[in-house]
mmCIF file of C-alpha atoms and ligand atoms in Angstrom:
data_model
loop_
_atom_site.group_PDB
_atom_site.id
_atom_site.type_symbol
_atom_site.label_atom_id
_atom_site.label_comp_id
_atom_site.label_asym_id
_atom_site.label_seq_id
_atom_site.Cartn_x
_atom_site.Cartn_y
_atom_site.Cartn_z
ATOM 1 C CA MET A 4 115.812 75.599 122.231
ATOM 2 C CA ARG A 5 113.332 73.004 123.365
ATOM 3 C CA GLU A 6 113.673 69.874 121.268
ATOM 4 C CA LYS A 7 109.905 69.552 121.003
ATOM 5 C CA PHE A 8 109.617 73.072 119.594
ATOM 6 C CA VAL A 9 112.215 72.417 116.900
ATOM 7 C CA GLN A 10 110.585 69.115 115.968
ATOM 8 C CA LEU A 11 107.097 70.580 115.700
ATOM 9 C CA VAL A 12 108.187 73.554 113.621
ATOM 10 C CA ASP A 13 110.026 71.159 111.303
ATOM 11 C CA LYS A 14 106.997 68.917 111.073
ATOM 12 C CA ALA A 15 104.745 71.860 110.252
ATOM 13 C CA ALA A 16 107.170 73.174 107.626
ATOM 14 C CA THR A 17 107.318 69.743 105.965
ATOM 15 C CA ASN A 18 103.816 68.258 106.317
ATOM 16 C CA HIS A 19 101.778 71.436 106.863
ATOM 17 C CA GLU A 20 99.731 69.614 109.489
ATOM 18 C CA LEU A 21 99.599 70.075 113.261
ATOM 19 C CA THR A 22 97.048 69.035 115.857
ATOM 20 C CA LYS A 23 95.415 71.793 117.866
ATOM 21 C CA ASP A 24 97.625 71.053 120.887
ATOM 22 C CA GLU A 25 100.743 71.135 118.740
ATOM 23 C CA LEU A 26 99.691 74.403 117.135
ATOM 24 C CA VAL A 27 99.029 75.971 120.546
ATOM 25 C CA TYR A 28 102.568 74.952 121.501
ATOM 26 C CA VAL A 29 104.186 76.350 118.336
ATOM 27 C CA LEU A 30 102.254 79.621 118.705
ATOM 28 C CA GLN A 31 104.152 80.193 121.956
ATOM 29 C CA PRO A 32 107.916 80.262 121.460
ATOM 30 C CA GLU A 33 109.668 80.808 124.807
ATOM 31 C CA THR A 34 112.920 82.364 123.617
ATOM 32 C CA ASP A 35 114.046 84.636 120.803
ATOM 33 C CA ALA A 36 115.852 81.671 119.272
ATOM 34 C CA GLU A 37 112.591 79.709 119.086
ATOM 35 C CA LYS A 38 110.686 82.672 117.688
ATOM 36 C CA ASN A 39 113.358 83.320 115.077
ATOM 37 C CA LEU A 40 113.215 79.674 114.036
ATOM 38 C CA LEU A 41 109.434 79.884 113.615
ATOM 39 C CA PHE A 42 109.713 83.052 111.517
ATOM 40 C CA LYS A 43 112.583 81.669 109.431
ATOM 41 C CA LYS A 44 110.746 78.443 108.620
ATOM 42 C CA ALA A 45 107.590 80.380 107.670
ATOM 43 C CA ASP A 46 109.696 82.620 105.407
ATOM 44 C CA GLU A 47 111.220 79.549 103.737
ATOM 45 C CA VAL A 48 107.800 77.981 103.150
ATOM 46 C CA ARG A 49 106.529 81.283 101.689
ATOM 47 C CA LYS A 50 109.524 81.423 99.356
ATOM 48 C CA LYS A 51 109.099 77.806 98.249
ATOM 49 C CA TYR A 52 105.368 78.019 97.473
ATOM 50 C CA CYS A 53 104.787 81.678 96.627
ATOM 51 C CA GLY A 54 108.173 82.953 95.467
ATOM 52 C CA GLU A 55 109.691 86.386 96.067
ATOM 53 C CA GLY A 56 107.003 88.433 94.305
ATOM 54 C CA VAL A 57 104.654 90.463 96.500
ATOM 55 C CA HIS A 58 101.154 90.931 95.091
ATOM 56 C CA LEU A 59 99.502 94.338 95.410
ATOM 57 C CA ARG A 60 95.760 94.787 95.799
ATOM 58 C CA GLY A 61 94.416 98.327 95.637
ATOM 59 C CA ILE A 62 91.523 98.927 98.050
ATOM 60 C CA VAL A 63 88.718 101.416 97.317
ATOM 61 C CA GLU A 64 86.742 102.080 100.488
ATOM 62 C CA PHE A 65 83.654 103.150 98.588
ATOM 63 C CA SER A 66 81.148 103.529 101.448
ATOM 64 C CA ASN A 67 81.657 103.817 105.198
ATOM 65 C CA ILE A 68 77.958 103.364 105.913
ATOM 66 C CA CYS A 69 77.281 100.191 107.864
ATOM 67 C CA GLU A 70 74.111 98.572 109.152
ATOM 68 C CA ARG A 71 76.007 96.330 111.583
ATOM 69 C CA ASN A 72 77.224 97.041 115.069
ATOM 70 C CA CYS A 73 80.404 94.996 115.527
ATOM 71 C CA LEU A 74 81.745 95.962 118.947
ATOM 72 C CA TYR A 75 85.305 96.628 117.755
ATOM 73 C CA CYS A 76 84.653 98.656 114.632
ATOM 74 C CA GLY A 77 84.571 102.428 114.193
ATOM 75 C CA LEU A 78 82.127 102.115 111.274
ATOM 76 C CA ARG A 79 79.449 100.480 113.481
ATOM 77 C CA LYS A 80 76.049 102.056 112.981
ATOM 78 C CA ASP A 81 75.825 103.377 116.563
ATOM 79 C CA ASN A 82 78.942 105.508 116.086
ATOM 80 C CA HIS A 83 77.189 108.792 115.377
ATOM 81 C CA LYS A 84 80.409 110.789 115.469
ATOM 82 C CA LEU A 85 81.540 109.503 112.107
ATOM 83 C CA ASN A 86 81.008 111.547 108.970
ATOM 84 C CA ARG A 87 79.407 109.072 106.550
ATOM 85 C CA TYR A 88 80.001 108.993 102.785
ATOM 86 C CA ARG A 89 79.310 107.055 99.620
ATOM 87 C CA ILE A 90 81.641 107.570 96.688
ATOM 88 C CA PRO A 91 79.579 108.220 93.524
ATOM 89 C CA ASP A 92 79.632 105.304 91.045
ATOM 90 C CA ASP A 93 81.545 107.263 88.411
ATOM 91 C CA GLU A 94 84.193 108.189 90.931
ATOM 92 C CA ILE A 95 84.539 104.558 92.024
ATOM 93 C CA PHE A 96 85.231 103.652 88.410
ATOM 94 C CA GLU A 97 87.671 106.550 87.987
ATOM 95 C CA THR A 98 89.484 105.438 91.136
ATOM 96 C CA ALA A 99 89.807 101.909 89.756
ATOM 97 C CA GLN A 100 90.990 103.345 86.448
ATOM 98 C CA LYS A 101 93.683 105.366 88.146
ATOM 99 C CA ALA A 102 94.775 102.348 90.199
ATOM 100 C CA ALA A 103 95.025 100.271 87.016
ATOM 101 C CA SER A 104 97.197 102.967 85.466
ATOM 102 C CA LEU A 105 99.426 102.816 88.560
ATOM 103 C CA GLY A 106 99.929 99.120 87.814
ATOM 104 C CA TYR A 107 97.444 97.515 90.198
ATOM 105 C CA LYS A 108 96.177 94.175 88.874
ATOM 106 C CA THR A 109 93.539 93.704 91.562
ATOM 107 C CA ILE A 110 90.949 96.204 92.702
ATOM 108 C CA VAL A 111 89.256 95.490 96.039
ATOM 109 C CA LEU A 112 85.839 97.102 96.439
ATOM 110 C CA GLN A 113 85.297 97.418 100.177
ATOM 111 C CA SER A 114 82.518 98.982 102.244
ATOM 112 C CA GLY A 115 80.471 98.649 105.383
ATOM 113 C CA GLU A 116 77.346 96.523 105.047
ATOM 114 C CA ASP A 117 75.405 99.084 103.065
ATOM 115 C CA SER A 118 72.247 97.744 101.410
ATOM 116 C CA TRP A 119 71.792 101.021 99.544
ATOM 117 C CA TYR A 120 74.180 99.329 97.134
ATOM 118 C CA THR A 121 71.778 96.906 95.540
ATOM 119 C CA THR A 122 73.203 93.973 93.654
ATOM 120 C CA GLU A 123 72.158 95.645 90.392
ATOM 121 C CA ARG A 124 74.127 98.761 91.239
ATOM 122 C CA LEU A 125 77.190 96.773 92.284
ATOM 123 C CA CYS A 126 76.987 94.536 89.227
ATOM 124 C CA GLU A 127 76.966 97.574 86.990
ATOM 125 C CA ILE A 128 80.127 98.924 88.635
ATOM 126 C CA ILE A 129 81.813 95.506 88.414
ATOM 127 C CA ARG A 130 80.855 95.034 84.762
ATOM 128 C CA LYS A 131 82.216 98.454 83.862
ATOM 129 C CA ILE A 132 85.520 97.811 85.627
ATOM 130 C CA LYS A 133 85.904 94.361 84.071
ATOM 131 C CA LYS A 134 85.000 95.669 80.609
ATOM 132 C CA HIS A 135 87.394 98.599 80.527
ATOM 133 C CA LEU A 136 90.245 97.645 82.849
ATOM 134 C CA ASP A 137 92.584 94.684 82.852
ATOM 135 C CA VAL A 138 92.173 93.840 86.547
ATOM 136 C CA ALA A 139 90.832 91.191 88.898
ATOM 137 C CA VAL A 140 88.008 92.376 91.170
ATOM 138 C CA THR A 141 87.672 91.429 94.836
ATOM 139 C CA LEU A 142 84.538 92.245 96.834
ATOM 140 C CA CYS A 143 84.554 92.894 100.551
ATOM 141 C CA ILE A 144 81.005 94.010 101.329
ATOM 142 C CA GLY A 145 79.795 91.602 103.984
ATOM 143 C CA GLU A 146 76.876 89.221 104.219
ATOM 144 C CA ARG A 147 74.429 88.886 101.335
ATOM 145 C CA SER A 148 72.140 86.140 100.031
ATOM 146 C CA TYR A 149 73.229 83.189 97.895
ATOM 147 C CA GLU A 150 71.433 84.659 94.873
ATOM 148 C CA GLU A 151 73.144 88.010 95.298
ATOM 149 C CA TYR A 152 76.566 86.404 95.556
ATOM 150 C CA LYS A 153 75.802 84.480 92.373
ATOM 151 C CA GLU A 154 74.822 87.633 90.504
ATOM 152 C CA LEU A 155 77.971 89.409 91.660
ATOM 153 C CA LYS A 156 80.047 86.474 90.423
ATOM 154 C CA ASN A 157 78.227 86.477 87.088
ATOM 155 C CA ALA A 158 78.922 90.198 86.732
ATOM 156 C CA GLY A 159 82.624 89.337 86.754
ATOM 157 C CA ALA A 160 83.825 89.578 90.358
ATOM 158 C CA ASP A 161 86.722 87.167 90.874
ATOM 159 C CA ARG A 162 87.210 87.027 94.619
ATOM 160 C CA TYR A 163 85.345 87.624 97.859
ATOM 161 C CA LEU A 164 86.718 88.551 101.229
ATOM 162 C CA LEU A 165 84.622 87.693 104.292
ATOM 163 C CA LYS A 166 86.628 87.428 107.489
ATOM 164 C CA HIS A 167 85.310 84.993 110.084
ATOM 165 C CA GLU A 168 86.885 87.395 112.658
ATOM 166 C CA THR A 169 87.049 84.794 115.446
ATOM 167 C CA ALA A 170 86.458 81.047 115.558
ATOM 168 C CA ASN A 171 85.363 81.275 119.205
ATOM 169 C CA GLN A 172 81.600 81.130 118.832
ATOM 170 C CA THR A 173 80.844 82.641 122.244
ATOM 171 C CA LEU A 174 83.168 85.548 121.533
ATOM 172 C CA TYR A 175 81.740 85.887 118.022
ATOM 173 C CA LYS A 176 78.254 86.252 119.466
ATOM 174 C CA ARG A 177 79.347 88.857 122.000
ATOM 175 C CA LEU A 178 81.184 90.965 119.439
ATOM 176 C CA HIS A 179 78.584 90.789 116.657
ATOM 177 C CA PRO A 180 75.095 91.722 117.906
ATOM 178 C CA GLY A 181 72.396 90.143 115.781
ATOM 179 C CA MET A 182 74.843 88.064 113.781
ATOM 180 C CA SER A 183 75.647 84.372 113.908
ATOM 181 C CA PHE A 184 78.839 82.422 113.434
ATOM 182 C CA ASN A 185 76.986 79.687 111.559
ATOM 183 C CA GLU A 186 75.570 82.193 109.078
ATOM 184 C CA ARG A 187 79.116 83.422 108.515
ATOM 185 C CA LEU A 188 80.451 79.911 107.883
ATOM 186 C CA LYS A 189 77.511 79.109 105.629
ATOM 187 C CA ARG A 190 78.374 82.110 103.480
ATOM 188 C CA LEU A 191 82.045 81.192 103.237
ATOM 189 C CA ASN A 192 80.956 77.808 101.894
ATOM 190 C CA TRP A 193 78.468 79.396 99.469
ATOM 191 C CA LEU A 194 81.143 81.701 98.122
ATOM 192 C CA LYS A 195 83.410 78.704 97.482
ATOM 193 C CA GLU A 196 80.590 76.774 95.853
ATOM 194 C CA ILE A 197 79.743 79.720 93.571
ATOM 195 C CA GLY A 198 83.347 79.754 92.400
ATOM 196 C CA PHE A 199 84.861 82.820 94.029
ATOM 197 C CA GLN A 200 88.430 82.696 95.261
ATOM 198 C CA VAL A 201 87.650 83.147 98.929
ATOM 199 C CA GLY A 202 89.459 85.070 101.615
ATOM 200 C CA SER A 203 88.749 84.873 105.313
ATOM 201 C CA GLY A 204 90.710 86.114 108.303
ATOM 202 C CA ASN A 205 90.716 86.901 111.956
ATOM 203 C CA ILE A 206 91.508 89.618 114.493
ATOM 204 C CA ILE A 207 94.386 89.043 116.923
ATOM 205 C CA GLY A 208 94.187 90.148 120.552
ATOM 206 C CA LEU A 209 90.435 90.625 120.916
ATOM 207 C CA PRO A 210 89.174 90.954 124.498
ATOM 208 C CA TYR A 211 88.859 87.523 126.151
ATOM 209 C CA GLN A 212 90.507 85.756 123.207
ATOM 210 C CA THR A 213 92.867 82.897 124.083
ATOM 211 C CA ILE A 214 95.792 81.287 122.301
ATOM 212 C CA GLU A 215 93.563 78.225 121.792
ATOM 213 C CA ASP A 216 91.100 80.460 119.928
ATOM 214 C CA LEU A 217 93.895 81.575 117.600
ATOM 215 C CA ALA A 218 94.828 77.949 116.925
ATOM 216 C CA ASP A 219 91.153 77.314 116.083
ATOM 217 C CA ASP A 220 91.189 80.322 113.716
ATOM 218 C CA ILE A 221 94.073 78.854 111.727
ATOM 219 C CA LEU A 222 92.630 75.327 111.722
ATOM 220 C CA LEU A 223 89.223 76.643 110.642
ATOM 221 C CA MET A 224 90.713 78.505 107.676
ATOM 222 C CA LYS A 225 92.697 75.426 106.727
ATOM 223 C CA LYS A 226 89.541 73.317 106.907
ATOM 224 C CA ILE A 227 87.492 75.747 104.810
ATOM 225 C CA ASN A 228 90.371 75.691 102.348
ATOM 226 C CA VAL A 229 90.548 79.473 101.993
ATOM 227 C CA ASP A 230 92.588 81.048 99.224
ATOM 228 C CA MET A 231 93.541 84.020 101.361
ATOM 229 C CA ALA A 232 93.737 84.847 105.071
ATOM 230 C CA GLY A 233 93.770 88.427 106.384
ATOM 231 C CA ILE A 234 95.325 88.412 109.856
ATOM 232 C CA GLY A 235 95.554 91.686 111.764
ATOM 233 C CA PRO A 236 95.794 92.981 115.333
ATOM 234 C CA PHE A 237 92.853 94.390 117.271
ATOM 235 C CA ILE A 238 93.210 98.177 117.563
ATOM 236 C CA PRO A 239 90.811 99.723 120.123
ATOM 237 C CA HIS A 240 88.617 102.568 118.887
ATOM 238 C CA LYS A 241 87.386 105.020 121.549
ATOM 239 C CA ALA A 242 83.968 105.445 119.960
ATOM 240 C CA THR A 243 83.191 101.722 120.420
ATOM 241 C CA PRO A 244 82.060 99.725 123.482
ATOM 242 C CA ILE A 245 85.425 97.919 123.719
ATOM 243 C CA GLY A 246 87.592 100.981 123.166
ATOM 244 C CA ASN A 247 89.337 100.635 126.534
ATOM 245 C CA PHE A 248 90.717 97.143 126.001
ATOM 246 C CA PRO A 249 94.382 96.742 125.088
ATOM 247 C CA ALA A 250 95.446 96.391 121.448
ATOM 248 C CA GLY A 251 96.649 93.118 119.979
ATOM 249 C CA THR A 252 100.437 92.979 119.839
ATOM 250 C CA LEU A 253 102.715 92.889 116.826
ATOM 251 C CA ASP A 254 104.537 89.904 118.248
ATOM 252 C CA LEU A 255 101.436 87.740 118.619
ATOM 253 C CA THR A 256 100.163 88.811 115.185
ATOM 254 C CA LEU A 257 103.444 87.787 113.543
ATOM 255 C CA ARG A 258 103.372 84.420 115.307
ATOM 256 C CA VAL A 259 99.867 83.770 113.967
ATOM 257 C CA VAL A 260 100.923 84.846 110.453
ATOM 258 C CA ALA A 261 103.944 82.514 110.600
ATOM 259 C CA CYS A 262 101.868 79.550 111.799
ATOM 260 C CA ALA A 263 99.211 80.259 109.152
ATOM 261 C CA ARG A 264 101.944 80.096 106.509
ATOM 262 C CA LEU A 265 103.323 76.802 107.861
ATOM 263 C CA LEU A 266 99.898 75.149 107.787
ATOM 264 C CA MET A 267 98.599 76.770 104.581
ATOM 265 C CA PRO A 268 101.766 76.975 102.482
ATOM 266 C CA ASP A 269 100.228 78.122 99.205
ATOM 267 C CA ILE A 270 97.602 80.685 100.196
ATOM 268 C CA HIS A 271 97.803 84.455 99.878
ATOM 269 C CA LEU A 272 98.672 86.073 103.191
ATOM 270 C CA PRO A 273 98.533 89.863 103.302
ATOM 271 C CA ALA A 274 100.713 92.016 105.504
ATOM 272 C CA THR A 275 97.658 93.924 106.736
ATOM 273 C CA THR A 276 97.149 97.659 107.092
ATOM 274 C CA ALA A 277 96.447 97.054 110.799
ATOM 275 C CA VAL A 278 99.904 95.512 111.258
ATOM 276 C CA GLY A 279 101.367 98.575 109.502
ATOM 277 C CA THR A 280 99.386 100.777 111.873
ATOM 278 C CA ILE A 281 100.679 99.305 115.153
ATOM 279 C CA ASP A 282 104.313 99.313 113.974
ATOM 280 C CA PRO A 283 105.943 101.575 111.354
ATOM 281 C CA TYR A 284 107.667 98.531 109.838
ATOM 282 C CA GLY A 285 104.892 96.063 110.660
ATOM 283 C CA ARG A 286 104.192 95.230 107.029
ATOM 284 C CA GLU A 287 107.857 94.542 106.240
ATOM 285 C CA LYS A 288 108.073 92.349 109.342
ATOM 286 C CA ALA A 289 104.982 90.375 108.310
ATOM 287 C CA LEU A 290 106.399 89.942 104.784
ATOM 288 C CA LYS A 291 109.475 88.409 106.399
ATOM 289 C CA CYS A 292 107.579 85.762 108.354
ATOM 290 C CA GLY A 293 105.129 84.377 105.834
ATOM 291 C CA ALA A 294 103.138 87.184 104.177
ATOM 292 C CA ASN A 295 103.208 87.683 100.378
ATOM 293 C CA VAL A 296 100.534 90.324 99.667
ATOM 294 C CA VAL A 297 100.068 94.019 100.515
ATOM 295 C CA MET A 298 96.800 95.907 100.099
ATOM 296 C CA PRO A 299 97.504 99.622 99.696
ATOM 297 C CA ASN A 300 94.739 102.173 99.957
ATOM 298 C CA ILE A 301 93.570 103.672 96.649
ATOM 299 C CA THR A 302 90.600 105.563 98.104
ATOM 300 C CA PRO A 303 90.598 109.213 96.944
ATOM 301 C CA GLN A 304 92.265 111.252 99.663
ATOM 302 C CA LYS A 305 89.252 113.331 100.683
ATOM 303 C CA TYR A 306 87.355 110.242 101.901
ATOM 304 C CA ARG A 307 90.186 108.426 103.644
ATOM 305 C CA LYS A 308 89.975 109.932 107.115
ATOM 306 C CA ASP A 309 86.337 108.874 107.394
ATOM 307 C CA TYR A 310 86.988 105.174 106.788
ATOM 308 C CA GLU A 311 88.051 104.985 110.394
ATOM 309 C CA ILE A 312 87.662 101.311 111.284
ATOM 310 C CA TYR A 313 90.290 101.939 113.980
ATOM 311 C CA PRO A 314 92.303 105.057 114.952
ATOM 312 C CA ASN A 315 95.652 106.191 113.512
ATOM 313 C CA LYS A 316 95.171 104.173 110.331
ATOM 314 C CA ILE A 317 98.150 104.654 108.049
ATOM 315 C CA CYS A 318 98.015 106.494 104.705
ATOM 316 C CA ILE A 319 95.179 108.839 105.768
ATOM 317 C CA GLY A 320 96.976 111.920 104.463
ATOM 318 C CA GLU A 321 98.393 110.296 101.322
ATOM 319 C CA LYS A 322 97.233 110.046 97.762
ATOM 320 C CA PRO A 323 96.999 106.752 95.822
ATOM 321 C CA GLU A 324 100.125 107.489 93.786
ATOM 322 C CA HIS A 325 102.119 108.188 96.932
ATOM 323 C CA CYS A 326 101.149 104.858 98.508
ATOM 324 C CA ARG A 327 101.974 103.015 95.302
ATOM 325 C CA GLY A 328 105.546 104.340 95.356
ATOM 326 C CA CYS A 329 105.881 103.988 99.117
ATOM 327 C CA ILE A 330 104.899 100.343 99.120
ATOM 328 C CA GLN A 331 107.176 99.425 96.225
ATOM 329 C CA LYS A 332 110.133 100.980 98.057
ATOM 330 C CA ARG A 333 109.261 99.082 101.221
ATOM 331 C CA ILE A 334 109.003 95.786 99.327
ATOM 332 C CA GLU A 335 112.315 96.363 97.567
ATOM 333 C CA SER A 336 113.989 97.403 100.850
ATOM 334 C CA ILE A 337 113.638 93.819 102.055
ATOM 335 C CA GLY A 338 114.952 92.286 98.834
ATOM 336 C CA ARG A 339 111.589 91.369 97.315
ATOM 337 C CA PHE A 340 109.766 92.713 94.256
ATOM 338 C CA VAL A 341 106.259 93.663 93.171
ATOM 339 C CA ALA A 342 104.724 90.639 91.431
ATOM 340 C CA GLU A 343 103.293 90.960 87.957
ATOM 341 C CA GLY A 344 100.040 89.308 86.978
ATOM 342 C CA TYR A 345 96.698 89.140 88.716
ATOM 343 C CA GLY A 346 97.847 87.103 91.663
ATOM 344 C CA HIS A 347 95.026 84.599 91.436
ATOM 345 C CA ARG A 348 95.003 81.647 93.772
ATOM 346 C CA ILE A 349 98.220 79.686 93.911
ATOM 347 C CA ARG A 350 96.526 76.659 95.447
ATOM 348 C CA SER A 351 97.733 73.613 93.671
ATOM 349 C CA SER A 352 98.258 69.884 93.900
ATOM 350 C CA LEU A 353 98.420 70.166 97.661
ATOM 351 C CA GLN A 354 94.670 70.405 97.902
ATOM 352 C CA GLY A 355 92.397 67.415 97.985
HETATM 353 N N1 5AD B 1 90.862 96.573 114.986
HETATM 354 C C1 5AD B 1 91.316 95.724 114.042
HETATM 355 N N2 5AD B 1 90.618 95.317 112.979
HETATM 356 C C2 5AD B 1 89.356 95.787 112.861
HETATM 357 N N3 5AD B 1 88.416 95.574 111.935
HETATM 358 C C3 5AD B 1 87.328 96.298 112.271
HETATM 359 N N4 5AD B 1 87.554 96.979 113.403
HETATM 360 C C4 5AD B 1 88.807 96.672 113.807
HETATM 361 C C5 5AD B 1 89.606 97.066 114.910
HETATM 362 N N5 5AD B 1 89.152 97.902 115.837
HETATM 363 C C6 5AD B 1 88.601 94.711 110.765
HETATM 364 C C7 5AD B 1 87.666 93.526 110.804
HETATM 365 C C8 5AD B 1 86.779 93.727 109.608
HETATM 366 C C9 5AD B 1 87.487 94.736 108.750
HETATM 367 C C10 5AD B 1 86.558 95.649 108.075
HETATM 368 O O1 5AD B 1 88.308 95.462 109.641
HETATM 369 O O2 5AD B 1 88.417 92.335 110.658
HETATM 370 O O3 5AD B 1 86.584 92.551 108.873
HETATM 371 FE FE1 SF4 B 2 80.342 97.082 109.643
HETATM 372 FE FE2 SF4 B 2 82.366 95.484 108.905
HETATM 373 FE FE3 SF4 B 2 82.692 97.343 110.787
HETATM 374 FE FE4 SF4 B 2 81.206 95.185 111.328
HETATM 375 S S1 SF4 B 2 83.436 95.213 110.858
HETATM 376 S S2 SF4 B 2 80.667 97.335 111.835
HETATM 377 S S3 SF4 B 2 80.214 94.841 109.350
HETATM 378 S S4 SF4 B 2 82.256 97.718 108.633
HETATM 379 FE FE1 FES B 3 100.461 104.604 102.040
HETATM 380 FE FE2 FES B 3 103.125 104.057 102.656
HETATM 381 S S1 FES B 3 101.612 102.752 101.748
HETATM 382 S S2 FES B 3 101.993 105.977 102.778
#
């Protein structure tokens, strides 16, 4: 092993700081021995700060209607081949209720950017869930105004997930017609200010993305002081303008997850559905190099196939109760256990 590699991984595992150049270096192990060292150190840091419990978040994909046109995403508004749906409000609540009875302590309400869901409507759903169920609520519904975010927080939402997708501003502009990186960043700061626990995240292996970009992604999330980082591979979708580009690899995704863990030792890092889609054991592998959260699908089965962000998404043919059992078995197969409690932020004395 290169001495410099060993030293930098040790430094990152101890101080949780690296310069951009150092991070670019650590993101690129040259041998299996170096890669294994990186993964092992990330696993140790995860164990030290987050323990052996894996937090589950149940995701309800309540609307696949989207007003945006992100170049990578199957839900983009110009994809006219997709059958669009909105799950009725009562059924959203019933889905959350069922998830709570399956033991989920966090319900994630996720959708495309669908303004048909006014803040009032969303607040009503949130209030009902928070009143009747003993769960934390995470929202993942895209860009809204400061006032709207505030109302959603007041209605009882605990967390908000808004991935920055890529820290390369030129690439961001190309991939997100009509959107702006600065608007995205502004919202991440608003969400923090309003008091949400905030998740961001990025896509690995986007067309024209470099290893330097991935280092910037990690450093950006560290700077914003996110509570959670969703890191998943790019999976090309044929009905999108970039459907012919190659997918992001498992290997690169795991290296980014491991480095994210070294630099942000106490955040929540999910083993994403996308990583489970490109490799049958992708989620287990991610859990072994830094991840400590899994987000199983709790969407009623009849809607699942239409939430096609990317092709071959796992769990399309399964029911919520099946996924709940499946994921527990997978977690236990690697010697870990399903964590109890809400799994709020772990961030502690480390943060200034
Ligand atoms: N491959 C991987 N991830 C994708 N997302 C959207 N499309 C793709 C794709 N083709 C992710 C984005 C977005 C979330 C809804 O799904 O990160 O935030
Ligand atoms: Fe819409 Fe989100 Fe897909 Fe972009 S990534 S098209 S905002 S669902
Ligand atoms: Fe859905 Fe395994 S988590 S089938």
